[in-house]
Amino acid sequence: MNYSYIKVEHSGLIGTIRFDHYIKRNALSEPLIEEMEDALLEFGQQDIRVVVLRSDSKQQVWSSGHDVLELPKSERDPLPASDPVMRLMQVVRAFRAPVIAMVDGTVWGASTDLIMSCDMAIGDHDSTFAITPAKLGLPYTASGILHFMSRMPLHVVKEMFLTAEPIGADRAVQVGILNHLVAASELESKTYEIAKTIALRSPQANSAFKAQAQVLADSASLNPLVFEYLQSLRRDVFLGSDYREGISAFLEKRQPQFTQAKK
Amino acid sequence: MNYSYIKVEHSGLIGTIRFDHYIKRNALSEPLIEEMEDALLEFGQQDIRVVVLRSDSKQQVWSSGHDVLELPKSERDPLPASDPVMRLMQVVRAFRAPVIAMVDGTVWGASTDLIMSCDMAIGDHDSTFAITPAKLGLPYTASGILHFMSRMPLHVVKEMFLTAEPIGADRAVQVGILNHLVAASELESKTYEIAKTIALRSPQANSAFKAQAQVLADSASLNPLVFEYLQSLRRDVFLGSDYREGISAFLEKRQPQFTQAKK
Amino acid sequence: MNYSYIKVEHSGLIGTIRFDHYIKRNALSEPLIEEMEDALLEFGQQDIRVVVLRSDSKQQVWSSGHDVLELPKSERDPLPASDPVMRLMQVVRAFRAPVIAMVDGTVWGASTDLIMSCDMAIGDHDSTFAITPAKLGLPYTASGILHFMSRMPLHVVKEMFLTAEPIGADRAVQVGILNHLVAASELESKTYEIAKTIALRSPQANSAFKAQAQVLADSASLNPLVFEYLQSLRRDVFLGSDYREGISAFLEKRQPQFTQAKK
Amino acid sequence: MNYSYIKVEHSGLIGTIRFDHYIKRNALSEPLIEEMEDALLEFGQQDIRVVVLRSDSKQQVWSSGHDVLELPKSERDPLPASDPVMRLMQVVRAFRAPVIAMVDGTVWGASTDLIMSCDMAIGDHDSTFAITPAKLGLPYTASGILHFMSRMPLHVVKEMFLTAEPIGADRAVQVGILNHLVAASELESKTYEIAKTIALRSPQANSAFKAQAQVLADSASLNPLVFEYLQSLRRDVFLGSDYREGISAFLEKRQPQFTQAKK
Amino acid sequence: MNYSYIKVEHSGLIGTIRFDHYIKRNALSEPLIEEMEDALLEFGQQDIRVVVLRSDSKQQVWSSGHDVLELPKSERDPLPASDPVMRLMQVVRAFRAPVIAMVDGTVWGASTDLIMSCDMAIGDHDSTFAITPAKLGLPYTASGILHFMSRMPLHVVKEMFLTAEPIGADRAVQVGILNHLVAASELESKTYEIAKTIALRSPQANSAFKAQAQVLADSASLNPLVFEYLQSLRRDVFLGSDYREGISAFLEKRQPQFTQAKK
Amino acid sequence: MNYSYIKVEHSGLIGTIRFDHYIKRNALSEPLIEEMEDALLEFGQQDIRVVVLRSDSKQQVWSSGHDVLELPKSERDPLPASDPVMRLMQVVRAFRAPVIAMVDGTVWGASTDLIMSCDMAIGDHDSTFAITPAKLGLPYTASGILHFMSRMPLHVVKEMFLTAEPIGADRAVQVGILNHLVAASELESKTYEIAKTIALRSPQANSAFKAQAQVLADSASLNPLVFEYLQSLRRDVFLGSDYREGISAFLEKRQPQFTQAKK
Ligand code: NI
Ligand code: NI
Ligand code: NI
């Protein structure tokens, strides 16, 4: 298969996907996502025991998140379950073999959620992680928030969402985003050393384990009334002034001026 | 509004509540709680984007927890949902904007649970955190225990409850109680710097996020039979000898002599 | 009572169980487990406020996990709820008083899960923790995976299961396996100091707390369809080639050759 | 208080609300709903032990359901939690005393859901019950579907929703919609006889019971992923062609021409 | 074993327990319950495939429910999980073989809940069923309410609790309380015919089925906050005026005068 | 497509599947199931708004359930999620349009569960329904038991499973298995009249409704420990003597001799 936004390799029992669209800072645009889905589909038919997800070359930005141009300007839920980014999380989470993120730059927005949807993450000292819907006035999904809550203390999850500020590499390893923090020069060798270890283990047991852990991590129980209430809160936001302002300001490259949440 | 137990300020988009009842070590007494509820109600009607909760001045104790004089001596559930302290947790958790605890002294009992009900906590090196029902023979609530479990490894939660010993500031940041640990001289500036960042973000998105995270964090699912069993365990404790002894010993300022849990 | 695989002591309000079967590396064999159950039953009838679980003497291995000779060679679920090891976890978790693991060597497989089923763990610098079903091609239980998830960031849980590699003592304290890491020479004094503190606290309140925390930590909600799906994944593994190969390789002391998990 | 769409009476310990807007077939329009909310608020402050909800006079239609003119033509979720009809269900369900529906005509759409949100229903032989979103191409809410599922066999719930045809009085009592079916001439006396019995019972116990039953009936547990999937299905419907066609056809008083649900 | 309050028989594979304390109208007093527990324990060790629960002779009252003299006069939760009646439900529900109630008279209060905890019920035309906490001002348990909700339409459950009036035999079979309604002269033969059929079936499969159905029927999911709220509602009732008045009136054989539930 | 075990028709917006393998009493054998899956797949690509499932001609038996020859003789879980019969339930339940069972004969075992997995059922007076695992010593699945519990009072569900006796048509309509009971001569016209009504309704709304109702009906929440316990009970049965005896007796066409469930 031919890829334009990513590079795909298969060596031994290890598959590698490299983001290769730095002109858009490796944003999770719909075409890039479709290629990732194709690559994982292809890997699924091969004897791949583990996948490494990385940027093609070390740059300032590892991946810039959701392509804001693809978001609705207003009035529509910007993150329905059918959104390509939401779908990508599910594809990565449902992939039968583990996926390791190898991070050597800044990670933004939905790309940070993608890190949470990988099974492990290894980073160097330039890796940072920010989740930025509060900058856009965008109401995030409950399932996405839960990805963070299963990995970090709640106080830290709240700090990340409420401030929208990046977490640096040192703190990322301390709070549980990164499994390992290594020097840039050793990032690749450390990552593939772990990948090789995983490739020696039982792929059948690992596949069942991954499915079980995923189900358990997703299992927060809400009743319909509660969920419909949360959805109405989200709806107030995406129909409201902050979301319109947040998207406009982003596109106009200026600071947004947000207003008070009523009531 | 006039306050006697707290001080209340509103500057820019930031509200501040200062405990101001050091004669009782800023205990969470019913009148102090009522003032906090009033202050949050007032803030709710103003354009407040974030609240800082602090002590009026740096002292040895930041807040000493439940006012033990207000607890029933025995025979009654000391922590019904209608207890002012339980109600305060809910009010803080339900407040539409984030609440940051700025901690510069020791925190005891229910005040530590209050920290868990805030959205973030920043502390200096004198901050410590203890949860002390095991000293009183008091059966804590499941919802309160859950506040700790969403923020810390279970082994640490158990250590805190089972030993009732304080966790120091260094460990507090490591286990996820504190978001940041800074020098005393920088505590205020660091706290307000974070508050200012939050105030720039979309209050509508942050408000929906906070509600979602709260619901998810509270969502442990139990069936009625299980819950009624847990309540009967709690009932055996508050009707039992340890609770009577724990309260007496506290009021008589002596060490309690606890006895074996039957069964 | 007479014990052959463990040593049992009762001093003050503290009970101690020492693994004493180093010839089998303190493996969790059925006879050792039965003795542990007897010891806990006996403790349950005495005025014991806290239990220390330790190895009789500091050795390289603290406990080597499930006795692989007791596992079915294939075709049967190797970890039914009635398996002695599963039963032991429940007995430890249901024991009315806290159980502290004092760890001074390497911990393997189900013994690491046992650590997760204790209430606290204190270790020295030689303590390491590995969970190894991926080496055996063995499908672990959902309840067991949940023991890890309530204590550690999900990324770390996945690393432990997917790589089956040991976590060293320093990292163990950082991720929440160990409550405290101390020098070998101070391990015993630190452990018993904490045990003595717990023994001073209300056993009635601690007992109710432990039951509540246990129920909350076990409360991940799945519906029957989801669970039957997970069980069918596990079944594919224990009826499959990896499990047969994993057990054979272990018994023949060679590296297993695992094959691709079929889609 | 003055009411234009309903009549409100308080006699002894029994409150009565009569629909009085037959020109719109007692549709659940926003102004009628607001008056019902006011009436229940007023009742809440009086010593009312039970409420009867009825039509002011026996007519062909008891209540015609959601005022279709108030539904969005398309593109928006027609049943957010903040919709007046959804809010009315909650107000009735949360009202501290029981609400008995006294039904003597046909009941349509959301008014049938309102019957499910009352605590009991007594009808005469002219009472019929239909739930009609399938005629409008309108995606109903999960919480609303659950109201029916707690009262009727699932096969019957599905028949009602899938066919959108009315259930007659005889069948309504058999499947559990009606508590009692009586002759038209005895409907009032039977209803008030039951109301008087309830008024003799402990209002405190009945109030706690109603709250418990409500919570239990609403307690179907879904995780966020599942709910977001269901919401995306609903979204496909309200953004799709059937909803537009259903609303248009209704307003143009013609049969809708629906098209195939894609995949 | 000798029994004073019940008679116990074992014939073929069928065990029979007969209430034999008509002087107290077969009330579920603590000594009667203890004998029932002993009988079931005994049956559990014999090859019993099904149990019939009946009154020793046909009388007006089959069983009169909780012995009101054993209820606390006020101030205490009258239905903790450790209450003998609550315990009896659990013992019946946990008994490995099915229990069939054979009912030939009126059933009151907790005895109706006991019918819901049996696996089947066969009645004659004199059987009636009432659940009467609303007459006593007694707050029932959530688990008990759930027993009814799994068997009947919610509207009927509410009618039974809110009115505290008996349901006659014809309606009992229609709403699902009775499996079969037969003439008094055929009640015994019909009941034992069904018992004999069950005794022919696989006791191993039936035992696993019963456990599964029990767990599923009990599985309403609540989070701790919700349950603590429900418990606080119950507490307001048992600490309140209605409960005191209800118990007094019952003991004084007069009509209770209940007062308005505050707020 | 060519079918050997079923007949498939598509007329207007209605699809029909006819069992056509009376030589095996329309048993749910693997080849018949595969054809049904093919037919539903085909229907899924056509503009089918509703499916009727019927027997090709009125016979004594409508469908005889699981093909017992396909069950493992012993030692293996006879009903894993991957079993064709289990899969068929899921396919019917997940089919985007409603499926109506038109029943004119006796229905046995898994075919009765299939009726529960259809959306509606219409029958004539010869229709009967039995669920027979207790005759085989076969431990049924929790998800299957739940299919019955969402449609019938729990006492009736238990009677069906515990006695394994058929429920006749009159009772089937009363307890909620049948939506309508009509004379044999009118069965077809009544069924297709309802199908035509459904075909007029919004397929998009009906499809979303069906998915929601399915999810809600499947949503009983269990935690992993509870499920693993239930699975171990099931395992004791399929590894035990009753299952071996039940299957043998069935194949040898004799009465099984079951033994006491141990413990
Ligand atoms: Ni998008
Ligand atoms: Ni208090
Ligand atoms: Ni074993």
mmCIF file with all atom_site columns, N, CA, C and O in Angstrom, chain A residues 5 13 41 67 80 88 90-91 95 129 150 163 176 189 213 240 257:
data_model
loop_
_atom_site.group_PDB
_atom_site.id
_atom_site.type_symbol
_atom_site.label_atom_id
_atom_site.label_alt_id
_atom_site.label_comp_id
_atom_site.label_asym_id
_atom_site.label_entity_id
_atom_site.label_seq_id
_atom_site.pdbx_PDB_ins_code
_atom_site.Cartn_x
_atom_site.Cartn_y
_atom_site.Cartn_z
_atom_site.occupancy
_atom_site.B_iso_or_equiv
_atom_site.pdbx_formal_charge
_atom_site.auth_seq_id
_atom_site.auth_comp_id
_atom_site.auth_asym_id
_atom_site.auth_atom_id
_atom_site.pdbx_PDB_model_num
ATOM 1  N N  . TYR A 1 5   ? 0.928   10.233 4.210  1.00 0.00 ? 5   TYR A N  1
ATOM 2  C CA . TYR A 1 5   ? 0.987   10.993 5.453  1.00 0.00 ? 5   TYR A CA 1
ATOM 3  C C  . TYR A 1 5   ? 1.795   10.272 6.525  1.00 0.00 ? 5   TYR A C  1
ATOM 4  O O  . TYR A 1 5   ? 2.170   10.854 7.526  1.00 0.00 ? 5   TYR A O  1
ATOM 5  N N  . LEU A 1 13  ? 9.034   -9.106 14.036 1.00 0.00 ? 13  LEU A N  1
ATOM 6  C CA . LEU A 1 13  ? 7.642   -9.178 14.497 1.00 0.00 ? 13  LEU A CA 1
ATOM 7  C C  . LEU A 1 13  ? 7.121   -7.806 14.896 1.00 0.00 ? 13  LEU A C  1
ATOM 8  O O  . LEU A 1 13  ? 6.065   -7.695 15.507 1.00 0.00 ? 13  LEU A O  1
ATOM 9  N N  . LEU A 1 41  ? -4.774  -2.170 9.855  1.00 0.00 ? 41  LEU A N  1
ATOM 10 C CA . LEU A 1 41  ? -5.497  -3.274 9.235  1.00 0.00 ? 41  LEU A CA 1
ATOM 11 C C  . LEU A 1 41  ? -4.507  -4.254 8.586  1.00 0.00 ? 41  LEU A C  1
ATOM 12 O O  . LEU A 1 41  ? -4.592  -5.475 8.768  1.00 0.00 ? 41  LEU A O  1
ATOM 13 N N  . ASP A 1 67  ? -7.064  18.234 13.674 1.00 0.00 ? 67  ASP A N  1
ATOM 14 C CA . ASP A 1 67  ? -6.954  19.284 12.666 1.00 0.00 ? 67  ASP A CA 1
ATOM 15 C C  . ASP A 1 67  ? -8.141  20.228 12.868 1.00 0.00 ? 67  ASP A C  1
ATOM 16 O O  . ASP A 1 67  ? -9.281  19.895 12.560 1.00 0.00 ? 67  ASP A O  1
ATOM 17 N N  . PRO A 1 80  ? -18.427 13.649 17.882 1.00 0.00 ? 80  PRO A N  1
ATOM 18 C CA . PRO A 1 80  ? -19.304 12.466 17.900 1.00 0.00 ? 80  PRO A CA 1
ATOM 19 C C  . PRO A 1 80  ? -18.476 11.196 17.797 1.00 0.00 ? 80  PRO A C  1
ATOM 20 O O  . PRO A 1 80  ? -17.313 11.236 17.384 1.00 0.00 ? 80  PRO A O  1
ATOM 21 N N  . LEU A 1 88  ? -10.146 6.671  15.496 1.00 0.00 ? 88  LEU A N  1
ATOM 22 C CA . LEU A 1 88  ? -8.743  6.241  15.577 1.00 0.00 ? 88  LEU A CA 1
ATOM 23 C C  . LEU A 1 88  ? -8.408  5.689  16.959 1.00 0.00 ? 88  LEU A C  1
ATOM 24 O O  . LEU A 1 88  ? -7.744  4.645  17.073 1.00 0.00 ? 88  LEU A O  1
ATOM 25 N N  . GLN A 1 90  ? -10.337 4.249  18.976 1.00 0.00 ? 90  GLN A N  1
ATOM 26 C CA . GLN A 1 90  ? -10.933 2.924  19.106 1.00 0.00 ? 90  GLN A CA 1
ATOM 27 C C  . GLN A 1 90  ? -10.146 1.881  18.319 1.00 0.00 ? 90  GLN A C  1
ATOM 28 O O  . GLN A 1 90  ? -9.981  0.746  18.770 1.00 0.00 ? 90  GLN A O  1
ATOM 29 N N  . VAL A 1 91  ? -9.676  2.262  17.166 1.00 0.00 ? 91  VAL A N  1
ATOM 30 C CA . VAL A 1 91  ? -8.923  1.308  16.341 1.00 0.00 ? 91  VAL A CA 1
ATOM 31 C C  . VAL A 1 91  ? -7.613  0.928  17.037 1.00 0.00 ? 91  VAL A C  1
ATOM 32 O O  . VAL A 1 91  ? -7.238  -0.245 17.092 1.00 0.00 ? 91  VAL A O  1
ATOM 33 N N  . PHE A 1 95  ? -6.806  -2.760 18.513 1.00 0.00 ? 95  PHE A N  1
ATOM 34 C CA . PHE A 1 95  ? -5.801  -3.517 17.775 1.00 0.00 ? 95  PHE A CA 1
ATOM 35 C C  . PHE A 1 95  ? -5.294  -4.670 18.646 1.00 0.00 ? 95  PHE A C  1
ATOM 36 O O  . PHE A 1 95  ? -5.002  -4.486 19.822 1.00 0.00 ? 95  PHE A O  1
ATOM 37 N N  . PHE A 1 129 ? 3.228   17.116 26.917 1.00 0.00 ? 129 PHE A N  1
ATOM 38 C CA . PHE A 1 129 ? 1.866   16.616 26.662 1.00 0.00 ? 129 PHE A CA 1
ATOM 39 C C  . PHE A 1 129 ? 0.840   17.636 27.133 1.00 0.00 ? 129 PHE A C  1
ATOM 40 O O  . PHE A 1 129 ? 0.832   18.004 28.312 1.00 0.00 ? 129 PHE A O  1
ATOM 41 N N  . SER A 1 150 ? -7.717  6.836  33.991 1.00 0.00 ? 150 SER A N  1
ATOM 42 C CA . SER A 1 150 ? -7.196  5.505  34.288 1.00 0.00 ? 150 SER A CA 1
ATOM 43 C C  . SER A 1 150 ? -5.670  5.503  34.347 1.00 0.00 ? 150 SER A C  1
ATOM 44 O O  . SER A 1 150 ? -5.073  4.493  34.681 1.00 0.00 ? 150 SER A O  1
ATOM 45 N N  . THR A 1 163 ? -6.098  23.771 32.830 1.00 0.00 ? 163 THR A N  1
ATOM 46 C CA . THR A 1 163 ? -5.108  24.784 32.435 1.00 0.00 ? 163 THR A CA 1
ATOM 47 C C  . THR A 1 163 ? -4.747  24.689 30.962 1.00 0.00 ? 163 THR A C  1
ATOM 48 O O  . THR A 1 163 ? -4.283  25.662 30.382 1.00 0.00 ? 163 THR A O  1
ATOM 49 N N  . GLY A 1 176 ? 2.709   9.128  35.266 1.00 0.00 ? 176 GLY A N  1
ATOM 50 C CA . GLY A 1 176 ? 2.230   7.912  34.630 1.00 0.00 ? 176 GLY A CA 1
ATOM 51 C C  . GLY A 1 176 ? 1.911   8.023  33.150 1.00 0.00 ? 176 GLY A C  1
ATOM 52 O O  . GLY A 1 176 ? 1.405   7.074  32.546 1.00 0.00 ? 176 GLY A O  1
ATOM 53 N N  . SER A 1 189 ? 16.639  3.047  20.750 1.00 0.00 ? 189 SER A N  1
ATOM 54 C CA . SER A 1 189 ? 17.103  1.721  21.189 1.00 0.00 ? 189 SER A CA 1
ATOM 55 C C  . SER A 1 189 ? 16.287  1.213  22.373 1.00 0.00 ? 189 SER A C  1
ATOM 56 O O  . SER A 1 189 ? 15.913  0.041  22.413 1.00 0.00 ? 189 SER A O  1
ATOM 57 N N  . ALA A 1 213 ? -7.948  -5.482 29.726 1.00 0.00 ? 213 ALA A N  1
ATOM 58 C CA . ALA A 1 213 ? -7.575  -4.213 30.364 1.00 0.00 ? 213 ALA A CA 1
ATOM 59 C C  . ALA A 1 213 ? -8.367  -3.062 29.757 1.00 0.00 ? 213 ALA A C  1
ATOM 60 O O  . ALA A 1 213 ? -8.805  -2.145 30.455 1.00 0.00 ? 213 ALA A O  1
ATOM 61 N N  . GLY A 1 240 ? -22.832 27.054 22.434 1.00 0.00 ? 240 GLY A N  1
ATOM 62 C CA . GLY A 1 240 ? -22.666 28.316 23.148 1.00 0.00 ? 240 GLY A CA 1
ATOM 63 C C  . GLY A 1 240 ? -21.587 29.204 22.553 1.00 0.00 ? 240 GLY A C  1
ATOM 64 O O  . GLY A 1 240 ? -20.986 28.908 21.513 1.00 0.00 ? 240 GLY A O  1
ATOM 65 N N  . GLN A 1 257 ? -11.448 35.434 23.742 1.00 0.00 ? 257 GLN A N  1
ATOM 66 C CA . GLN A 1 257 ? -12.058 36.150 24.876 1.00 0.00 ? 257 GLN A CA 1
ATOM 67 C C  . GLN A 1 257 ? -13.293 35.364 25.302 1.00 0.00 ? 257 GLN A C  1
ATOM 68 O O  . GLN A 1 257 ? -14.351 35.483 24.679 1.00 0.00 ? 257 GLN A O  1
#
